[in-house]
Amino acid sequence: MPQLTYREAIRVGLEEALAANPETVIMGEDVGAYGGSYAVTKGFLEQYGEERIIDTPISESGFVGAGIGAAIAGMRPIVEIMTINFSLLAMDQIVNLAAKARYMSGGQMTVPLVIRTVSGGGNMLAATHSQSLEAWYARVPGIKVVTPSNPADALGLFRSAMADPNPVMYVEHSLLYGSRAEVPDEPYTVPIGSASVARPGTDVSIIAYLRMTPVALSAADILEAEGISAEVIDLRSLLPLDSGTIIDSVNRTNRAVVVEETWEFGGFAGEVIAQINERAFDSLDAPVLRVAGVNVPTPYSRPLELLTIPTAEAVADKVRSLFQA
Amino acid sequence: MSTQTDLTIPRAELLTLLRSMKLIRRFEERSAEHYARGNIGGFLHLYIGEEAVAVGVISLLREDDRIVTHYRDHGHALARGLDTAACMAELFGKATGVSGGKGGSMHFFDVSRGFMGGHAIVGGQMPLAVGLAFANRYRGQDSLVVCFLGDGAVNEGEFHESMNLASLWQLPVLFLLENNGFGMGTRVERASAQPVIHRLADRHNIRSRRVDNGQDVFDVREATQTAIDYIREGNGPYFLEIMTYRFRGHSMADPLEYRQQHEVEPWLDLDPIRLLTARLHESGLATPDEIDTIDADVEDEVNAAIRFALESPFPSPDELYTDVYA
Ligand SMILES: Cc1ncc(C[n+]2csc(CCOP(=O)(O)OP(=O)(O)O)c2C)c(N)n1
């Protein structure tokens, strides 16, 4: 099995999509001449030409909406929004058009569109450029939201997103691009709506997604040394959510901590906890807890920013608290 | 290009213009060094090459006028007289920074000087400028708002919405477009169906003008003064497009693969600081000694700013929770 970085895995997915369908185009800000602001599409313009690798003006509402329109017309476009922060300017098109066209037309329209974007903090980019907004989109029926945490899932989920007839928000994390791991050689997919057991364990389930998955895995390492066996569940998709895998894990471990990078209040962790309470209450030996981002706009200053994002140590601490009684 | 040095400007003021441009240049060259050393993080967008625009425009403003700008804001801040040390401390993420360390390079603020922020969402600063100008007009004040924006911003909906509102309501706002040829790696001609950007103002019934050589601080000032007079007379908004060039990459992370050195060279010859220095020499308005004194003085100021930034404390952890709400 080859070792690929997260960035390379996404590139493989993009190249497969371009090869598979001549009506697949990539459009977004600086995807061409600049090579993509995270260098994911570097060299594509030279290779595929400007008919298919399209540098758009800085017009998020316009070009995301145009991607939706092209998809409704039957093309299979891939739209890149440079970061999820800028998706706010396109939110109307995503929420009011992409998510509703199928339903509101009584099933006459489909929107086979992949929207790639980048989420997360930790880069000292301050409040407007450090947000994790994927959970907002994961509240909207009609779109799907996937959040790969490693190279193999990045490719497998990308393939599924391209094969899906619905609009899929494919959310990457800026701090994962350089991470490297094995990616299977054979053709495989990761179905949308399937969580994975990233690490098996018996004493507690730590449920995470995107960059919080590696954080949860580090926490599990710390805990192992203390004799606590933590299972790590990587959600991989937020919408649809694979609650089966979560419930199954909690039924075995009887304890759970949910980890989320961004604001705790009203967050995705709350949804996961509600589902556990509804469906696995009887197997719980302790309340389900969460570790999430601090409810403030992200500050620039490094020492302050570091306080806003969950760490492995904080996750381990929260898990320990479940065993003290 | 104006071939003559504007002799109506007092000599002391000419030297101030030169000093202000040099301060911006050295501030940024040194901040790039400290970025490389890891003392500054995040994005750092340098204004190097565009100094004549900020200095030319802002030197004509009154204290009660206000400035709204984008993330490439160091030049505007220093030209407005924000404390150099506090600006450097902001880049270092220190509690003594202009935004308390919470904003960083892209988000300088100093409301006491009418500096209403660097804003990092492209085009997002424009409605703010409209609102500030609305308040001026509502209160019958003749102060105005200058809204800096880049050529890339004109393709956002907020650009057109703001232009229309300002014109419809006849608000005292100067839209100051810094056309440096690129939005990140995308050339203006590849992003705008109307590449002569100031013509977009026609559509909104806003008077506009283009300054072909924004490297010449006198040209910038002449056009800006016309615009300011027009606005203060109560005629509503004005749109100035100033042609300039960013000598460096979009940010420190820019691999700069989208432009060739041979197209950059001619612009480097139009270095605004060298142009002004040469003119002051030629016209005998400044001796080499005087220029050296300015250089030494600027160097001291920037060194002191770096010392201050290094020695200042980081914000205390309590600061995380302050100012989320008033
Ligand atoms: C809404 C939004 N989209 C995209 C970006 C990313 N971005 C930051 S600066 C920039 C280019 C802006 O170019 P321009 O307005 O010409 O200003 P310049 O950088 O040349 O000064 C882009 C695309 C952003 N900050 N906000």
XYZ file of C-alpha atoms and ligand atoms in Angstrom:
677
model
C 0.000 0.000 0.000
C 1.400 3.386 -0.906
C 1.889 6.099 1.668
C 0.096 9.288 0.728
C -0.417 12.583 2.420
C -3.942 13.825 3.002
C -3.298 16.423 0.291
C -2.071 13.796 -2.165
C -5.036 11.549 -1.441
C -7.443 14.358 -2.298
C -5.453 15.052 -5.469
C -5.817 11.425 -6.493
C -9.562 11.711 -6.014
C -9.728 14.903 -8.045
C -7.674 13.421 -10.875
C -9.828 10.314 -10.988
C -12.920 12.487 -11.186
C -11.465 14.586 -13.990
C -10.509 11.430 -15.880
C -13.858 9.741 -15.326
C -16.105 12.452 -16.652
C -15.314 15.110 -19.234
C -18.117 17.169 -17.706
C -16.293 17.425 -14.405
C -14.715 20.819 -13.890
C -13.024 22.352 -10.854
C -13.879 25.925 -10.078
C -12.897 28.207 -7.250
C -10.664 31.056 -6.191
C -7.031 30.571 -7.152
C -7.393 26.873 -7.960
C -5.531 27.434 -11.239
C -2.651 29.869 -11.707
C -1.926 30.051 -7.991
C -2.213 26.289 -7.560
C -4.828 26.330 -4.807
C -4.285 28.130 -1.548
C -3.383 24.833 0.121
C -1.630 23.582 -3.033
C -4.159 20.790 -3.555
C -4.697 21.625 -7.239
C -1.091 22.598 -7.983
C -0.218 21.847 -11.598
C -3.805 21.059 -12.607
C -4.197 24.138 -14.775
C -1.208 23.129 -16.923
C -2.423 19.550 -17.087
C -6.136 19.981 -17.733
C -6.391 23.481 -19.167
C -8.476 26.461 -18.242
C -11.673 25.017 -19.656
C -11.752 22.607 -16.746
C -9.653 24.254 -14.041
C -11.423 27.519 -13.589
C -10.132 30.433 -11.542
C -13.188 32.310 -10.408
C -13.459 35.905 -9.279
C -13.873 36.410 -5.542
C -17.632 35.886 -5.796
C -18.564 33.010 -3.514
C -22.296 33.384 -3.835
C -21.996 33.629 -7.594
C -19.684 30.741 -8.391
C -21.081 28.330 -5.814
C -24.532 29.086 -7.167
C -23.198 28.595 -10.686
C -21.803 25.226 -9.634
C -25.235 24.289 -8.331
C -26.785 25.384 -11.612
C -24.286 23.415 -13.684
C -24.957 20.357 -11.529
C -28.696 20.737 -12.006
C -27.995 20.916 -15.742
C -26.351 17.508 -15.411
C -22.673 18.333 -15.197
C -20.579 17.017 -12.309
C -18.715 20.057 -11.106
C -16.430 20.338 -8.122
C -16.533 23.718 -6.467
C -13.813 24.796 -4.068
C -14.516 27.399 -1.413
C -11.085 28.512 -0.223
C -12.073 28.182 3.432
C -15.325 27.466 5.183
C -15.265 30.994 6.580
C -15.955 32.331 3.097
C -18.782 29.857 2.619
C -20.832 32.294 4.666
C -21.085 34.437 1.551
C -22.431 31.410 -0.339
C -24.627 30.087 2.432
C -27.814 31.268 0.820
C -27.049 29.332 -2.346
C -26.035 26.216 -0.425
C -28.890 26.219 2.061
C -31.695 27.737 0.031
C -30.916 26.273 -3.366
C -28.625 23.238 -3.275
C -30.283 21.681 -0.243
C -33.832 22.303 -1.410
C -33.911 22.001 -5.188
C -34.677 18.292 -5.143
C -37.409 18.415 -2.515
C -39.054 21.618 -3.548
C -39.265 20.554 -7.184
C -41.037 17.383 -6.134
C -38.041 15.305 -7.135
C -37.564 16.794 -10.592
C -34.119 18.245 -9.957
C -30.940 16.724 -8.615
C -27.791 18.542 -7.552
C -24.793 16.216 -8.022
C -22.302 18.744 -6.700
C -19.224 18.375 -4.517
C -18.253 21.474 -2.582
C -14.721 21.169 -1.224
C -13.772 23.492 1.577
C -11.337 23.845 4.463
C -12.239 24.141 8.095
C -10.553 24.623 11.413
C -8.320 26.807 13.532
C -4.863 26.560 14.958
C -3.057 28.670 12.364
C -3.111 32.048 14.137
C -5.526 33.458 11.603
C -7.794 35.089 14.178
C -11.547 35.186 14.497
C -12.764 35.505 10.917
C -10.428 32.855 9.491
C -10.380 30.084 12.093
C -13.918 28.810 12.229
C -15.278 25.286 11.992
C -18.722 25.789 10.543
C -19.376 22.322 9.135
C -21.815 21.503 11.941
C -24.031 24.385 10.800
C -24.400 22.766 7.407
C -24.937 19.386 9.046
C -28.285 20.695 10.324
C -29.667 21.175 6.847
C -31.674 18.324 5.329
C -30.883 17.928 1.659
C -27.112 18.235 1.807
C -24.509 15.778 3.039
C -21.444 16.705 5.057
C -18.297 14.578 5.190
C -15.181 15.211 7.260
C -12.212 12.917 6.526
C -9.503 12.752 9.173
C -6.836 10.733 7.318
C -5.580 10.087 3.782
C -7.422 6.790 3.216
C -10.753 8.227 4.303
C -10.064 11.382 2.314
C -9.846 9.390 -0.900
C -12.600 6.922 -0.067
C -15.039 9.638 0.916
C -14.132 11.729 -2.095
C -15.006 8.848 -4.388
C -18.341 8.429 -2.651
C -19.039 12.134 -2.811
C -18.439 12.153 -6.572
C -20.733 9.167 -7.005
C -23.504 10.690 -4.918
C -26.391 12.376 -6.733
C -26.761 14.919 -3.918
C -24.853 18.040 -2.929
C -21.987 17.006 -0.663
C -19.923 19.378 1.446
C -16.510 17.782 1.570
C -14.757 19.430 4.500
C -10.976 19.271 4.869
C -8.808 20.525 7.712
C -5.867 22.818 7.071
C -3.694 21.136 9.684
C -4.150 17.677 8.167
C -2.774 18.270 4.650
C 0.716 17.086 5.506
C -0.326 14.016 7.481
C 0.802 10.795 5.813
C -0.595 7.265 6.012
C -1.250 4.170 3.980
C -3.918 4.293 1.326
C -5.156 1.007 -0.172
C -4.154 0.354 -3.762
C -7.311 -1.422 -4.840
C -10.384 0.602 -5.742
C -12.343 1.159 -2.555
C -14.794 3.676 -1.248
C -15.774 4.881 2.177
C -19.554 5.123 2.174
C -21.026 8.435 3.225
C -22.741 7.968 6.579
C -20.374 5.368 7.953
C -18.278 6.042 11.038
C -15.178 4.000 11.771
C -13.582 2.500 14.823
C -10.245 4.284 14.538
C -8.912 2.396 17.522
C -10.646 -0.409 19.387
C -10.964 -0.258 23.158
C -13.082 -1.543 25.997
C -13.462 1.071 28.747
C -14.690 4.263 27.116
C -15.704 5.552 23.674
C -14.093 8.782 22.524
C -16.085 10.119 19.601
C -14.466 12.665 17.324
C -14.143 13.857 13.729
C -11.768 15.752 11.446
C -8.678 17.016 13.311
C -10.103 15.962 16.647
C -9.660 12.336 15.583
C -5.855 12.440 15.826
C -6.276 14.378 19.077
C -8.561 11.641 20.420
C -6.075 8.989 19.305
C -3.298 10.731 21.235
C -5.566 10.905 24.253
C -6.127 7.161 23.928
C -2.339 6.654 23.973
C -2.037 8.687 27.147
C -4.875 6.751 28.771
C -3.528 3.384 27.754
C -0.411 4.040 29.798
C -2.726 4.575 32.771
C -4.616 1.360 32.231
C -7.691 2.849 30.547
C -8.573 1.266 27.216
C -10.246 3.886 25.042
C -12.064 3.164 21.803
C -11.917 6.014 19.293
C -14.821 6.479 16.912
C -14.182 8.692 13.899
C -17.518 10.000 12.654
C -16.215 10.649 9.114
C -19.670 11.922 8.055
C -21.756 14.380 10.046
C -24.818 14.176 7.821
C -26.001 11.493 7.518
C -24.658 10.439 10.912
C -23.817 6.802 11.584
C -25.414 6.568 14.993
C -25.361 2.763 14.800
C -21.587 2.603 15.150
C -21.679 5.091 18.023
C -24.400 3.245 19.923
C -22.751 -0.097 19.341
C -19.486 1.196 20.766
C -21.099 2.783 23.817
C -23.045 -0.405 24.493
C -19.700 -2.167 24.786
C -17.720 0.477 26.701
C -20.535 1.989 28.814
C -18.877 5.388 28.834
C -18.453 8.141 26.258
C -16.758 11.482 25.685
C -17.483 13.476 22.540
C -14.829 15.815 21.155
C -15.427 18.786 18.890
C -12.916 21.427 17.779
C -15.223 24.393 17.850
C -17.697 26.165 20.122
C -19.301 23.913 22.688
C -22.626 25.748 22.799
C -25.175 24.345 20.395
C -22.526 22.180 18.809
C -22.456 18.845 17.066
C -21.288 17.052 20.199
C -24.626 17.954 21.765
C -26.420 16.049 18.981
C -24.234 12.975 19.477
C -24.820 13.058 23.224
C -28.568 13.339 22.737
C -28.575 10.279 20.494
C -26.546 8.272 23.015
C -28.936 9.266 25.785
C -31.932 8.324 23.688
C -30.615 5.000 22.493
C -28.019 3.706 24.942
C -28.989 5.194 28.289
C -29.347 1.829 29.960
C -25.798 0.813 29.187
C -24.216 3.991 30.557
C -22.138 3.832 33.722
C -21.518 7.570 33.722
C -22.928 10.720 32.135
C -21.767 11.361 28.576
C -19.404 14.335 28.574
C -17.900 16.530 25.899
C -14.700 18.398 25.239
C -15.170 21.257 22.811
C -13.814 24.624 21.778
C -14.234 27.651 23.996
C -17.252 29.853 23.244
C -15.300 32.898 22.078
C -14.236 34.297 18.698
C -10.785 32.824 18.064
C -8.037 35.203 19.221
C -4.858 35.722 17.172
C -2.351 35.621 20.012
C -0.788 32.164 20.157
C -1.099 31.449 23.881
C -4.762 32.490 23.815
C -5.572 30.614 20.631
C -4.129 27.414 22.094
C -6.589 27.671 24.972
C -9.543 27.610 22.584
C -8.942 24.230 20.932
C -9.244 20.850 22.708
C -5.959 19.064 23.381
C -5.232 15.391 23.934
C -4.487 16.193 27.561
C -7.888 17.849 27.995
C -9.614 14.854 26.426
C -7.672 12.462 28.660
C -8.631 14.540 31.694
C -12.280 14.403 30.814
C -12.086 10.647 30.374
C -10.317 10.263 33.736
C -13.142 12.167 35.393
C -15.531 9.409 34.296
C -13.599 6.896 36.323
C -13.401 8.877 39.549
C -16.427 8.113 41.634
C 2.849 61.312 -14.069
C 3.344 64.766 -12.623
C 6.840 65.736 -13.599
C 7.148 68.452 -11.028
C 7.390 68.266 -7.318
C 4.362 69.991 -5.892
C 5.940 73.161 -4.484
C 2.729 74.210 -2.816
C 3.392 71.546 -0.212
C 5.558 72.964 2.585
C 8.994 71.395 2.748
C 8.451 69.995 6.225
C 5.342 68.230 5.014
C 7.202 66.736 2.064
C 9.735 65.283 4.445
C 6.905 63.929 6.564
C 5.450 62.150 3.540
C 8.816 60.609 2.798
C 9.319 59.583 6.390
C 5.897 58.015 6.569
C 6.546 55.876 3.469
C 9.941 54.835 4.754
C 8.462 53.910 8.115
C 5.940 51.610 6.464
C 8.655 50.015 4.333
C 11.032 49.332 7.195
C 8.244 48.228 9.525
C 7.235 45.609 6.990
C 10.728 44.486 6.020
C 11.479 43.890 9.659
C 8.155 42.197 10.319
C 8.939 39.793 7.458
C 12.167 38.923 9.291
C 10.286 38.251 12.483
C 7.733 36.199 10.611
C 10.555 33.983 9.380
C 11.812 33.693 12.958
C 8.393 32.621 14.179
C 7.709 35.688 16.303
C 4.780 36.540 14.051
C 2.264 33.962 12.866
C -0.816 33.597 10.730
C -1.000 35.503 7.478
C 1.245 38.490 6.888
C 0.224 40.530 3.825
C 2.862 43.087 2.973
C 2.034 46.476 1.467
C 5.549 47.017 0.118
C 5.410 48.928 -3.175
C 2.030 50.520 -2.489
C 3.130 53.033 0.167
C 2.398 56.161 -1.881
C -1.291 55.290 -1.899
C -1.836 55.032 1.844
C 0.434 57.958 2.614
C -0.894 60.169 -0.167
C -4.545 59.606 0.692
C -4.339 59.558 4.459
C -2.114 62.643 4.666
C -5.094 64.672 3.407
C -7.618 63.447 5.967
C -8.826 65.318 9.004
C -8.758 63.848 12.474
C -12.511 63.385 12.512
C -12.497 61.437 9.240
C -12.543 57.683 9.454
C -10.742 54.871 7.696
C -11.967 51.379 6.957
C -9.640 48.965 5.254
C -8.874 45.382 4.351
C -6.389 42.838 5.700
C -3.403 44.479 3.966
C -3.619 47.174 6.593
C -0.172 47.957 8.032
C 0.431 50.819 5.602
C -2.895 52.484 6.281
C -2.441 52.121 10.029
C 1.041 53.624 10.123
C 0.115 56.395 7.699
C -2.737 57.261 10.038
C -0.284 57.579 12.899
C -1.169 54.477 14.866
C 1.559 53.841 17.382
C 4.343 51.953 15.618
C 5.260 49.941 18.685
C 1.640 48.970 19.328
C 1.310 47.868 15.697
C 4.417 45.704 15.984
C 3.193 44.315 19.299
C -0.057 43.324 17.592
C 1.891 41.306 15.044
C 3.684 39.600 17.914
C 0.327 38.798 19.530
C 1.084 40.856 22.615
C -1.321 42.434 25.087
C 0.068 45.872 24.201
C -0.910 45.532 20.542
C -3.372 47.868 18.850
C -6.050 45.197 19.130
C -4.822 43.712 22.393
C -3.213 40.835 20.522
C -6.589 39.461 19.508
C -6.595 40.666 15.921
C -3.129 40.157 14.458
C -1.862 41.485 11.142
C -5.201 41.451 9.360
C -7.186 43.132 12.105
C -5.553 46.370 13.286
C -7.936 48.746 15.059
C -7.548 52.154 16.694
C -10.920 53.757 17.065
C -9.423 56.793 18.833
C -7.734 57.660 15.548
C -10.745 56.865 13.418
C -9.058 53.688 12.251
C -12.050 51.369 12.113
C -10.195 48.274 11.271
C -8.508 45.986 8.972
C -11.097 43.461 7.821
C -10.193 40.063 6.471
C -13.298 39.013 4.605
C -12.869 40.390 1.102
C -15.473 43.111 0.537
C -16.774 42.765 4.087
C -15.475 46.175 5.119
C -17.599 48.052 2.610
C -21.009 47.953 4.305
C -19.282 49.124 7.491
C -17.959 52.179 5.652
C -21.458 52.877 4.361
C -22.885 52.688 7.877
C -20.261 55.013 9.330
C -20.922 57.485 6.536
C -24.652 57.151 7.106
C -24.118 58.211 10.726
C -22.067 61.223 9.591
C -24.767 62.401 7.264
C -27.573 61.714 9.718
C -25.827 63.845 12.310
C -25.042 66.603 9.852
C -21.281 66.201 10.215
C -19.030 66.988 7.287
C -16.460 64.337 8.148
C -16.042 61.512 5.688
C -15.120 57.855 5.534
C -12.384 56.426 3.345
C -12.960 52.817 2.427
C -9.881 51.069 1.043
C -10.456 47.970 -1.023
C -8.573 45.758 -3.438
C -9.326 45.041 -7.066
C -10.443 41.551 -6.071
C -13.215 42.907 -3.868
C -15.220 44.393 -6.716
C -16.580 41.001 -7.692
C -18.284 40.412 -4.370
C -21.953 41.223 -3.978
C -21.144 43.449 -1.009
C -19.209 45.754 -3.306
C -22.209 46.442 -5.508
C -24.671 46.587 -2.638
C -22.496 49.093 -0.797
C -21.887 51.262 -3.848
C -25.588 51.429 -4.558
C -26.492 52.307 -0.968
C -23.830 54.999 -0.735
C -25.035 56.555 -3.955
C -28.738 56.177 -3.263
C -28.332 57.845 0.114
C -25.650 60.302 -1.059
C -23.253 59.365 1.698
C -19.863 60.954 2.370
C -17.663 58.006 1.546
C -14.553 57.802 -0.587
C -14.151 54.343 -2.090
C -10.431 53.991 -2.564
C -9.590 51.099 -4.821
C -5.980 49.976 -4.719
C -5.547 48.249 -8.049
C -2.348 46.251 -7.684
C -3.178 44.043 -10.646
C -3.886 40.849 -8.725
C -6.257 39.244 -6.286
C -3.944 36.596 -4.872
C -2.751 34.898 -8.088
C -5.630 35.998 -10.284
C -5.106 38.922 -12.623
C -7.730 41.621 -12.815
C -8.468 40.845 -16.474
C -9.185 37.235 -15.562
C -11.542 38.197 -12.753
C -13.428 41.258 -13.960
C -15.474 41.468 -17.128
C -14.963 45.222 -16.828
C -11.214 45.491 -16.250
C -11.327 49.281 -16.144
C -12.631 49.044 -12.669
C -13.583 52.599 -11.904
C -16.172 52.401 -14.683
C -18.139 50.108 -12.390
C -18.914 53.241 -10.430
C -20.882 54.634 -13.395
C -23.424 51.904 -12.988
C -24.118 53.210 -9.512
C -24.056 56.872 -10.496
C -20.922 57.497 -8.499
C -18.352 59.951 -9.812
C -15.038 58.246 -10.385
C -11.501 58.758 -11.562
C -8.421 56.689 -12.169
C -4.891 57.626 -11.093
C -2.540 55.962 -13.529
C 0.560 56.299 -11.445
C -0.171 55.453 -7.879
C 3.561 55.243 -7.247
C 3.683 59.014 -7.354
C 2.512 60.417 -4.066
C 1.778 63.805 -5.666
C -0.543 62.296 -8.239
C -2.299 60.382 -5.500
C -2.705 63.520 -3.421
C -3.947 65.664 -6.257
C -6.714 63.214 -7.153
C -7.601 62.538 -3.540
C -7.942 66.250 -2.783
C -10.407 66.618 -5.645
C -12.413 63.708 -4.332
C -12.396 64.969 -0.766
C -13.547 68.447 -1.795
C -16.353 66.932 -3.820
C -17.535 64.801 -0.918
C -17.272 67.555 1.692
C -19.382 69.804 -0.495
C -22.181 67.310 0.036
C -22.195 65.667 -3.381
C -22.249 62.094 -2.101
C -19.693 59.345 -2.630
C -16.642 59.304 -4.907
C -14.715 56.383 -6.342
C -10.965 56.609 -6.902
C -9.075 53.824 -8.594
C -5.345 54.038 -7.975
C -2.999 51.927 -10.072
C -0.183 50.433 -8.063
C 1.716 47.169 -7.626
C 2.446 44.797 -4.802
C 6.164 44.103 -4.942
C 5.944 40.995 -2.758
C 3.713 37.955 -2.769
C 0.081 38.068 -1.707
C 1.162 36.882 1.722
C 4.320 35.335 3.085
C 2.967 31.948 1.962
C 2.720 32.914 -1.716
C 4.952 30.816 -4.019
C 4.578 33.616 -6.636
C 4.348 31.235 -9.558
C 1.727 33.220 -11.440
C 3.873 36.169 -12.467
C 7.189 36.562 -14.206
C 10.082 38.565 -12.905
C 10.272 40.520 -16.183
C 6.855 41.983 -15.598
C 7.732 42.868 -12.024
C 10.965 44.711 -12.896
C 9.432 47.817 -14.486
C 7.296 48.278 -11.404
C 10.280 47.941 -9.122
C 11.755 50.898 -11.007
C 8.678 52.812 -9.936
C 9.453 52.404 -6.277
C 7.423 55.174 -4.645
C 10.075 55.886 -2.055
C 12.879 56.152 -4.575
C 10.735 58.345 -6.805
C 10.014 60.805 -4.040
C 13.576 60.775 -2.757
C 14.924 61.521 -6.229
C 12.490 64.381 -6.671
C 13.412 65.924 -3.367
C 17.075 65.739 -4.307
C 16.575 67.166 -7.772
C 14.524 70.057 -6.575
C 17.017 70.756 -3.806
C 14.350 70.369 -1.142
C 16.265 67.781 0.823
C 19.984 67.173 1.179
C 21.430 63.662 1.326
C 22.194 64.354 4.981
C 18.591 65.105 5.726
C 17.502 61.900 4.045
C 20.082 59.965 6.064
C 18.710 61.492 9.214
C 15.227 60.335 8.288
C 16.534 56.837 7.617
C 18.310 56.684 10.955
C 15.270 58.028 12.713
C 12.972 55.460 11.103
C 15.417 52.691 11.939
C 15.393 53.768 15.585
C 11.629 53.853 15.655
C 11.286 50.374 14.177
C 14.006 48.956 16.436
C 12.255 50.424 19.444
C 8.976 48.926 18.217
C 10.523 45.479 17.940
C 12.061 45.780 21.381
C 8.712 46.822 22.766
C 6.971 43.936 21.024
C 9.509 41.416 22.273
C 9.401 42.690 25.833
C 5.633 43.075 26.095
C 3.633 40.331 27.802
C 1.220 38.037 26.023
C -2.412 38.631 26.985
C -3.316 36.865 30.210
C -5.590 33.822 29.918
C -8.512 35.872 31.357
C -8.390 37.976 28.223
C -9.832 35.057 26.314
C -13.254 35.907 27.707
C -13.154 39.703 27.742
C -14.946 41.732 25.077
C -17.003 38.900 23.668
C -19.824 41.201 24.700
C -19.874 44.847 25.784
C -14.835 36.455 1.132
C -13.408 36.066 0.991
N -13.042 35.259 -0.008
C -11.752 34.899 -0.151
C -10.799 35.371 0.708
C -9.346 34.947 0.543
N -8.576 36.072 0.033
C -7.948 36.905 0.870
S -7.241 38.164 0.079
C -7.747 37.618 -1.421
C -7.391 38.394 -2.637
C -7.906 39.790 -2.578
O -7.363 40.560 -3.578
P -7.562 42.117 -3.693
O -8.927 42.496 -3.236
O -7.179 42.510 -5.054
O -6.564 42.743 -2.638
P -4.979 42.622 -2.553
O -4.708 41.382 -1.779
O -4.447 42.568 -3.932
O -4.518 43.818 -1.801
C -8.457 36.441 -1.278
C -9.021 35.670 -2.384
C -11.229 36.202 1.750
N -10.374 36.680 2.672
N -12.520 36.557 1.866
